[in-house]
mmCIF file of C-alpha atoms in Angstrom:
data_model
loop_
_atom_site.group_PDB
_atom_site.id
_atom_site.type_symbol
_atom_site.label_atom_id
_atom_site.label_comp_id
_atom_site.label_asym_id
_atom_site.label_seq_id
_atom_site.Cartn_x
_atom_site.Cartn_y
_atom_site.Cartn_z
ATOM 1 C CA MET A 254 46.287 100.195 23.602
ATOM 2 C CA TYR A 255 49.211 98.069 24.807
ATOM 3 C CA SER A 256 51.819 99.120 27.357
ATOM 4 C CA GLY A 257 54.435 96.802 25.826
ATOM 5 C CA VAL A 258 55.076 93.623 23.872
ATOM 6 C CA ILE A 259 54.277 91.259 26.755
ATOM 7 C CA ASP A 260 51.129 93.194 27.577
ATOM 8 C CA GLY A 261 50.103 92.988 23.940
ATOM 9 C CA PHE A 262 50.582 89.201 23.857
ATOM 10 C CA LYS A 263 48.529 88.813 27.039
ATOM 11 C CA LYS A 264 45.639 90.981 25.865
ATOM 12 C CA VAL A 265 45.415 89.400 22.408
ATOM 13 C CA ALA A 266 45.634 85.869 23.819
ATOM 14 C CA SER A 267 43.031 86.694 26.467
ATOM 15 C CA ALA A 268 40.595 88.199 23.979
ATOM 16 C CA GLU A 269 41.100 85.910 20.973
ATOM 17 C CA GLY A 270 43.069 82.904 22.201
ATOM 18 C CA ILE A 271 46.148 81.453 20.535
ATOM 19 C CA LYS A 272 44.445 81.813 17.155
ATOM 20 C CA GLY A 273 44.499 85.587 17.560
ATOM 21 C CA LEU A 274 48.283 85.588 17.856
ATOM 22 C CA TYR A 275 48.550 83.911 14.453
ATOM 23 C CA LEU A 276 45.991 86.090 12.679
ATOM 24 C CA GLY A 277 47.300 86.885 9.210
ATOM 25 C CA GLY A 278 49.790 84.031 9.367
ATOM 26 C CA MET A 279 48.944 82.541 5.964
ATOM 27 C CA PRO A 280 49.428 85.710 3.878
ATOM 28 C CA THR A 281 52.550 86.444 5.916
ATOM 29 C CA LEU A 282 54.006 82.998 5.166
ATOM 30 C CA ILE A 283 53.157 83.076 1.468
ATOM 31 C CA GLY A 284 54.035 86.736 0.920
ATOM 32 C CA TYR A 285 57.401 86.723 2.607
ATOM 33 C CA SER A 286 58.328 83.366 1.065
ATOM 34 C CA LEU A 287 57.717 84.824 -2.394
ATOM 35 C CA GLN A 288 59.518 88.016 -1.465
ATOM 36 C CA GLY A 289 62.500 86.139 -0.018
ATOM 37 C CA MET A 290 62.902 83.972 -3.096
ATOM 38 C CA GLY A 291 62.739 87.039 -5.327
ATOM 39 C CA LYS A 292 65.010 89.143 -3.150
ATOM 40 C CA TYR A 293 67.880 86.706 -2.631
ATOM 41 C CA GLY A 294 67.650 85.114 -6.062
ATOM 42 C CA PHE A 295 67.578 88.363 -8.005
ATOM 43 C CA TYR A 296 70.300 89.837 -5.760
ATOM 44 C CA GLU A 297 72.744 87.204 -6.987
ATOM 45 C CA TYR A 298 71.517 87.713 -10.553
ATOM 46 C CA PHE A 299 71.927 91.498 -10.465
ATOM 47 C CA LYS A 300 75.372 91.235 -8.846
ATOM 48 C CA TYR A 301 76.417 89.022 -11.749
ATOM 49 C CA LEU A 302 74.710 91.262 -14.317
ATOM 50 C CA TYR A 303 76.148 94.543 -13.045
ATOM 51 C CA THR A 304 79.611 93.061 -12.614
ATOM 52 C CA GLY A 305 79.485 92.002 -16.255
ATOM 53 C CA ILE A 306 78.409 95.501 -17.302
ATOM 54 C CA VAL A 307 81.070 97.488 -15.415
ATOM 55 C CA GLY A 308 83.821 94.846 -15.362
ATOM 56 C CA GLU A 309 85.251 92.853 -12.467
ATOM 57 C CA GLU A 310 87.925 95.421 -11.616
ATOM 58 C CA THR A 311 85.421 98.289 -11.280
ATOM 59 C CA ALA A 312 82.963 96.090 -9.387
ATOM 60 C CA ALA A 313 85.677 95.108 -6.909
ATOM 61 C CA LYS A 314 86.722 98.748 -6.477
ATOM 62 C CA TYR A 315 83.172 99.956 -5.818
ATOM 63 C CA LYS A 316 81.807 96.925 -3.987
ATOM 64 C CA THR A 317 79.397 98.848 -1.794
ATOM 65 C CA MET A 318 77.770 100.450 -4.835
ATOM 66 C CA LEU A 319 77.456 96.989 -6.376
ATOM 67 C CA TYR A 320 75.744 95.646 -3.242
ATOM 68 C CA LEU A 321 73.392 98.641 -3.059
ATOM 69 C CA SER A 322 72.387 98.627 -6.721
ATOM 70 C CA ALA A 323 71.937 94.844 -6.943
ATOM 71 C CA SER A 324 69.868 94.620 -3.755
ATOM 72 C CA GLY A 325 67.737 97.653 -4.616
ATOM 73 C CA SER A 326 66.965 96.237 -8.061
ATOM 74 C CA ALA A 327 66.073 92.847 -6.582
ATOM 75 C CA GLU A 328 63.734 94.407 -4.028
ATOM 76 C CA VAL A 329 61.720 96.237 -6.694
ATOM 77 C CA ILE A 330 60.748 92.849 -8.140
ATOM 78 C CA ALA A 331 60.383 91.108 -4.776
ATOM 79 C CA ASP A 332 57.885 93.697 -3.519
ATOM 80 C CA VAL A 333 55.599 93.175 -6.506
ATOM 81 C CA LEU A 334 55.362 89.556 -5.325
ATOM 82 C CA LEU A 335 54.834 90.550 -1.685
ATOM 83 C CA CYS A 336 52.383 93.445 -1.975
ATOM 84 C CA PRO A 337 49.083 91.533 -2.408
ATOM 85 C CA MET A 338 49.819 89.337 0.602
ATOM 86 C CA GLU A 339 50.948 92.330 2.667
ATOM 87 C CA ALA A 340 47.683 94.126 1.908
ATOM 88 C CA LEU A 341 45.653 91.136 3.075
ATOM 89 C CA LYS A 342 47.804 90.581 6.168
ATOM 90 C CA VAL A 343 47.466 94.185 7.318
ATOM 91 C CA LYS A 344 43.694 94.181 6.838
ATOM 92 C CA MET A 345 43.319 90.934 8.770
ATOM 93 C CA GLN A 346 45.511 92.146 11.633
ATOM 94 C CA THR A 347 44.383 95.747 12.009
ATOM 95 C CA SER A 348 40.672 95.843 11.136
ATOM 96 C CA ALA A 349 38.491 96.787 14.104
ATOM 97 C CA THR A 350 36.117 93.955 13.173
ATOM 98 C CA PRO A 351 37.228 90.608 11.675
ATOM 99 C CA PHE A 352 38.060 91.259 8.023
ATOM 100 C CA ALA A 353 37.807 87.694 6.733
ATOM 101 C CA THR A 354 37.507 84.211 8.176
ATOM 102 C CA SER A 355 39.887 82.625 5.668
ATOM 103 C CA PHE A 356 42.814 83.390 3.393
ATOM 104 C CA LEU A 357 40.875 82.912 0.161
ATOM 105 C CA GLY A 358 37.886 84.757 1.598
ATOM 106 C CA GLY A 359 40.113 87.739 2.301
ATOM 107 C CA LEU A 360 41.486 87.763 -1.246
ATOM 108 C CA ARG A 361 37.977 87.635 -2.684
ATOM 109 C CA LYS A 362 36.788 90.430 -0.405
ATOM 110 C CA ILE A 363 39.610 92.788 -1.412
ATOM 111 C CA ASN A 364 39.132 91.988 -5.100
ATOM 112 C CA ALA A 365 35.364 92.516 -4.914
ATOM 113 C CA ALA A 366 35.682 95.842 -3.094
ATOM 114 C CA GLU A 367 38.685 97.431 -4.814
ATOM 115 C CA GLY A 368 39.845 95.238 -7.682
ATOM 116 C CA ILE A 369 43.550 94.928 -8.469
ATOM 117 C CA ASN A 370 44.196 98.365 -6.936
ATOM 118 C CA GLY A 371 43.263 96.965 -3.549
ATOM 119 C CA PHE A 372 46.239 94.627 -3.693
ATOM 120 C CA TYR A 373 48.748 97.183 -4.954
ATOM 121 C CA LYS A 374 47.696 100.534 -3.480
ATOM 122 C CA GLY A 375 50.418 100.080 -0.873
ATOM 123 C CA LEU A 376 53.154 99.271 -3.414
ATOM 124 C CA ALA A 377 54.771 102.722 -3.504
ATOM 125 C CA PRO A 378 55.005 103.004 0.311
ATOM 126 C CA LEU A 379 56.174 99.371 0.373
ATOM 127 C CA TRP A 380 58.997 100.263 -2.004
ATOM 128 C CA LEU A 381 59.831 103.266 0.194
ATOM 129 C CA ARG A 382 60.053 100.912 3.172
ATOM 130 C CA GLN A 383 61.629 97.831 1.647
ATOM 131 C CA ILE A 384 64.128 99.180 -0.880
ATOM 132 C CA PRO A 385 66.160 101.212 1.659
ATOM 133 C CA TYR A 386 65.702 98.331 4.127
ATOM 134 C CA THR A 387 67.084 95.769 1.700
ATOM 135 C CA MET A 388 69.895 97.988 0.436
ATOM 136 C CA VAL A 389 71.035 98.563 4.016
ATOM 137 C CA LYS A 390 70.603 94.879 4.877
ATOM 138 C CA PHE A 391 72.639 93.503 2.007
ATOM 139 C CA ALA A 392 75.370 96.148 1.959
ATOM 140 C CA THR A 393 75.754 96.105 5.756
ATOM 141 C CA PHE A 394 75.788 92.314 5.794
ATOM 142 C CA GLU A 395 78.433 92.040 3.079
ATOM 143 C CA ARG A 396 80.631 94.709 4.668
ATOM 144 C CA THR A 397 80.188 93.241 8.153
ATOM 145 C CA VAL A 398 81.283 89.809 6.952
ATOM 146 C CA GLU A 399 84.349 91.392 5.386
ATOM 147 C CA ALA A 400 85.116 93.296 8.608
ATOM 148 C CA ILE A 401 84.737 90.195 10.798
ATOM 149 C CA TYR A 402 87.234 88.232 8.720
ATOM 150 C CA LYS A 403 89.584 91.202 8.411
ATOM 151 C CA TYR A 404 89.576 92.572 11.960
ATOM 152 C CA ALA A 405 87.996 90.057 14.353
ATOM 153 C CA LEU A 406 89.396 86.770 13.076
ATOM 154 C CA SER A 407 92.978 85.730 12.549
ATOM 155 C CA LYS A 408 92.767 83.692 9.355
ATOM 156 C CA PRO A 409 91.409 84.163 5.824
ATOM 157 C CA LYS A 410 87.823 83.024 5.255
ATOM 158 C CA GLU A 411 88.738 79.911 3.282
ATOM 159 C CA GLN A 412 90.766 78.545 6.230
ATOM 160 C CA TYR A 413 87.685 78.278 8.443
ATOM 161 C CA THR A 414 85.270 75.357 8.376
ATOM 162 C CA LYS A 415 81.858 75.802 6.755
ATOM 163 C CA THR A 416 80.254 75.665 10.212
ATOM 164 C CA GLU A 417 82.500 78.479 11.428
ATOM 165 C CA GLN A 418 81.703 80.498 8.308
ATOM 166 C CA LEU A 419 77.989 80.040 8.994
ATOM 167 C CA GLY A 420 78.597 81.435 12.482
ATOM 168 C CA VAL A 421 80.016 84.575 10.862
ATOM 169 C CA THR A 422 76.945 84.665 8.617
ATOM 170 C CA ALA A 423 74.611 84.607 11.624
ATOM 171 C CA ALA A 424 76.500 87.348 13.499
ATOM 172 C CA ALA A 425 76.699 89.633 10.463
ATOM 173 C CA GLY A 426 73.034 88.983 9.670
ATOM 174 C CA TYR A 427 71.865 90.021 13.122
ATOM 175 C CA PHE A 428 74.020 93.141 13.054
ATOM 176 C CA ALA A 429 72.645 94.089 9.618
ATOM 177 C CA GLY A 430 69.091 93.512 10.828
ATOM 178 C CA ILE A 431 69.440 96.197 13.505
ATOM 179 C CA PHE A 432 70.226 98.823 10.872
ATOM 180 C CA CYS A 433 67.459 97.548 8.604
ATOM 181 C CA ALA A 434 64.866 98.001 11.330
ATOM 182 C CA ILE A 435 65.906 101.574 12.041
ATOM 183 C CA VAL A 436 66.017 102.642 8.388
ATOM 184 C CA SER A 437 62.667 101.122 7.426
ATOM 185 C CA HIS A 438 60.571 101.659 10.557
ATOM 186 C CA PRO A 439 58.847 104.968 9.669
ATOM 187 C CA ALA A 440 57.738 103.631 6.268
ATOM 188 C CA ASP A 441 56.667 100.339 7.869
ATOM 189 C CA THR A 442 54.399 102.250 10.236
ATOM 190 C CA LEU A 443 52.976 104.217 7.307
ATOM 191 C CA VAL A 444 52.278 101.088 5.211
ATOM 192 C CA SER A 445 50.466 99.455 8.135
ATOM 193 C CA LYS A 446 48.195 102.475 8.511
ATOM 194 C CA LEU A 447 47.738 103.112 4.785
ATOM 195 C CA ASN A 448 46.363 99.654 4.043
ATOM 196 C CA ASN A 449 43.639 100.134 6.651
ATOM 197 C CA VAL A 450 42.554 103.736 5.999
ATOM 198 C CA ALA A 451 39.809 104.528 3.508
ATOM 199 C CA LYS A 452 40.496 107.204 0.910
ATOM 200 C CA ALA A 453 38.133 110.127 0.560
ATOM 201 C CA GLU A 454 36.701 110.598 -2.921
ATOM 202 C CA GLY A 455 39.393 112.006 -5.202
ATOM 203 C CA GLU A 456 42.072 111.731 -2.524
ATOM 204 C CA SER A 457 45.461 110.478 -3.725
ATOM 205 C CA THR A 458 47.626 107.941 -1.900
ATOM 206 C CA GLY A 459 50.186 110.681 -1.251
ATOM 207 C CA THR A 460 47.578 112.901 0.383
ATOM 208 C CA VAL A 461 46.380 110.036 2.582
ATOM 209 C CA ALA A 462 49.977 109.285 3.576
ATOM 210 C CA MET A 463 50.599 112.903 4.592
ATOM 211 C CA ARG A 464 47.392 112.908 6.623
ATOM 212 C CA ILE A 465 48.445 109.738 8.449
ATOM 213 C CA LEU A 466 51.923 111.091 9.180
ATOM 214 C CA LYS A 467 50.440 114.308 10.549
ATOM 215 C CA ASP A 468 48.101 112.358 12.834
ATOM 216 C CA LEU A 469 50.885 110.062 14.075
ATOM 217 C CA GLY A 470 53.458 112.728 14.793
ATOM 218 C CA PHE A 471 57.172 112.026 15.291
ATOM 219 C CA ALA A 472 56.736 109.764 18.317
ATOM 220 C CA GLY A 473 53.973 107.760 16.640
ATOM 221 C CA VAL A 474 56.105 107.052 13.587
ATOM 222 C CA TRP A 475 58.804 105.460 15.779
ATOM 223 C CA ALA A 476 56.455 103.557 18.113
ATOM 224 C CA GLY A 477 57.358 99.873 18.419
ATOM 225 C CA LEU A 478 60.944 100.247 17.192
ATOM 226 C CA GLY A 479 62.462 98.188 20.028
ATOM 227 C CA PRO A 480 60.469 95.001 19.392
ATOM 228 C CA ARG A 481 60.982 95.447 15.656
ATOM 229 C CA ILE A 482 64.765 95.616 16.090
ATOM 230 C CA PHE A 483 64.641 92.294 17.948
ATOM 231 C CA MET A 484 62.343 90.738 15.350
ATOM 232 C CA ILE A 485 64.212 91.991 12.267
ATOM 233 C CA GLY A 486 67.629 91.149 13.732
ATOM 234 C CA THR A 487 66.551 87.574 14.394
ATOM 235 C CA LEU A 488 64.767 87.295 11.055
ATOM 236 C CA THR A 489 67.703 88.682 9.068
ATOM 237 C CA ALA A 490 70.188 86.369 10.758
ATOM 238 C CA GLY A 491 67.865 83.439 10.060
ATOM 239 C CA GLN A 492 67.404 84.390 6.406
ATOM 240 C CA TRP A 493 71.115 84.629 5.750
ATOM 241 C CA LEU A 494 71.670 81.330 7.542
ATOM 242 C CA VAL A 495 69.125 79.635 5.278
ATOM 243 C CA VAL A 496 70.678 81.159 2.147
ATOM 244 C CA ASP A 497 74.261 80.320 3.096
ATOM 245 C CA SER A 498 73.350 76.846 4.373
ATOM 246 C CA TYR A 499 71.851 76.143 0.969
ATOM 247 C CA LYS A 500 75.010 77.463 -0.676
ATOM 248 C CA VAL A 501 77.159 75.184 1.489
ATOM 249 C CA TRP A 502 74.899 72.240 0.696
ATOM 250 C CA SER A 503 75.236 73.068 -3.009
ATOM 251 C CA GLY A 504 79.026 73.278 -2.806
ATOM 252 C CA LEU A 505 79.103 77.072 -3.162
ATOM 253 C CA PRO A 506 81.010 79.498 -0.909
ATOM 254 C CA THR A 507 79.133 81.403 1.778
ATOM 255 C CA THR A 508 78.174 85.010 1.044
ATOM 256 C CA GLY A 509 80.659 87.815 1.631
ATOM 257 C CA GLY A 510 84.264 88.000 2.736
ATOM 258 C CA ALA A 511 87.345 88.677 0.702
ATOM 259 C CA ALA A 512 87.994 86.347 -2.186
ATOM 260 C CA PRO A 513 90.976 84.001 -1.831
ATOM 261 C CA ALA A 514 94.202 85.530 -3.015
ATOM 262 C CA ALA A 515 95.242 84.440 -6.496
ATOM 263 C CA LYS A 516 98.063 81.926 -6.531
ATOM 264 C CA LYS A 517 101.306 83.126 -8.066
ATOM 265 C CA GLU A 518 102.749 81.044 -10.858
#
């Protein structure tokens, strides 16, 4: 359909105008705002909770496991918040004919046709996409921040200004985003197709998913990875910048990096 990203922009803009480029923008904004609040907020909560359960010494020894378990747990909750908006967004963006003329109209149409299942039938594939994505994003980000301070910079984290620390945040965020895109891309492709394919009578979601994967083939599953790497890298860096900027504004330390050494008496 499109030979590349630029070609896609040109064809959509030519056929539908600027409005076509922002189709599905409202559910995207609301859905990912809810998901982001849930993801980053519950990540900090689960880090605190799990550290309290296993003890600070064990948590420090197995930091990567702490990052993975806390982020995975947070994403389970965050995706429940995202899924209804993701379902609407995909239908608005991928339907052959216009699905709905408004945000509320789209919600009503899904509810009338499929009920609550219409909003959550993509939850399991969404978890398959987002949980590995988030676990990789948070663990890679935390470890990358640690590596930057340990190997690339000459001073401990606390000796750098908050602005310099935010620069490390941005670099680590972009690097983490690259890995996120690769890990989650096949499931992302599947979710996009699943939300816009009708089930046959008695057909399970798993059966539909296998049918879609068979039709796509290996190359089809990985189509669009390049643009997604650029998008997710930029998005991830931006998200971590927002989170850490808020922390700085609140008087909290930025995320990641080795803790300051304890002072000897």
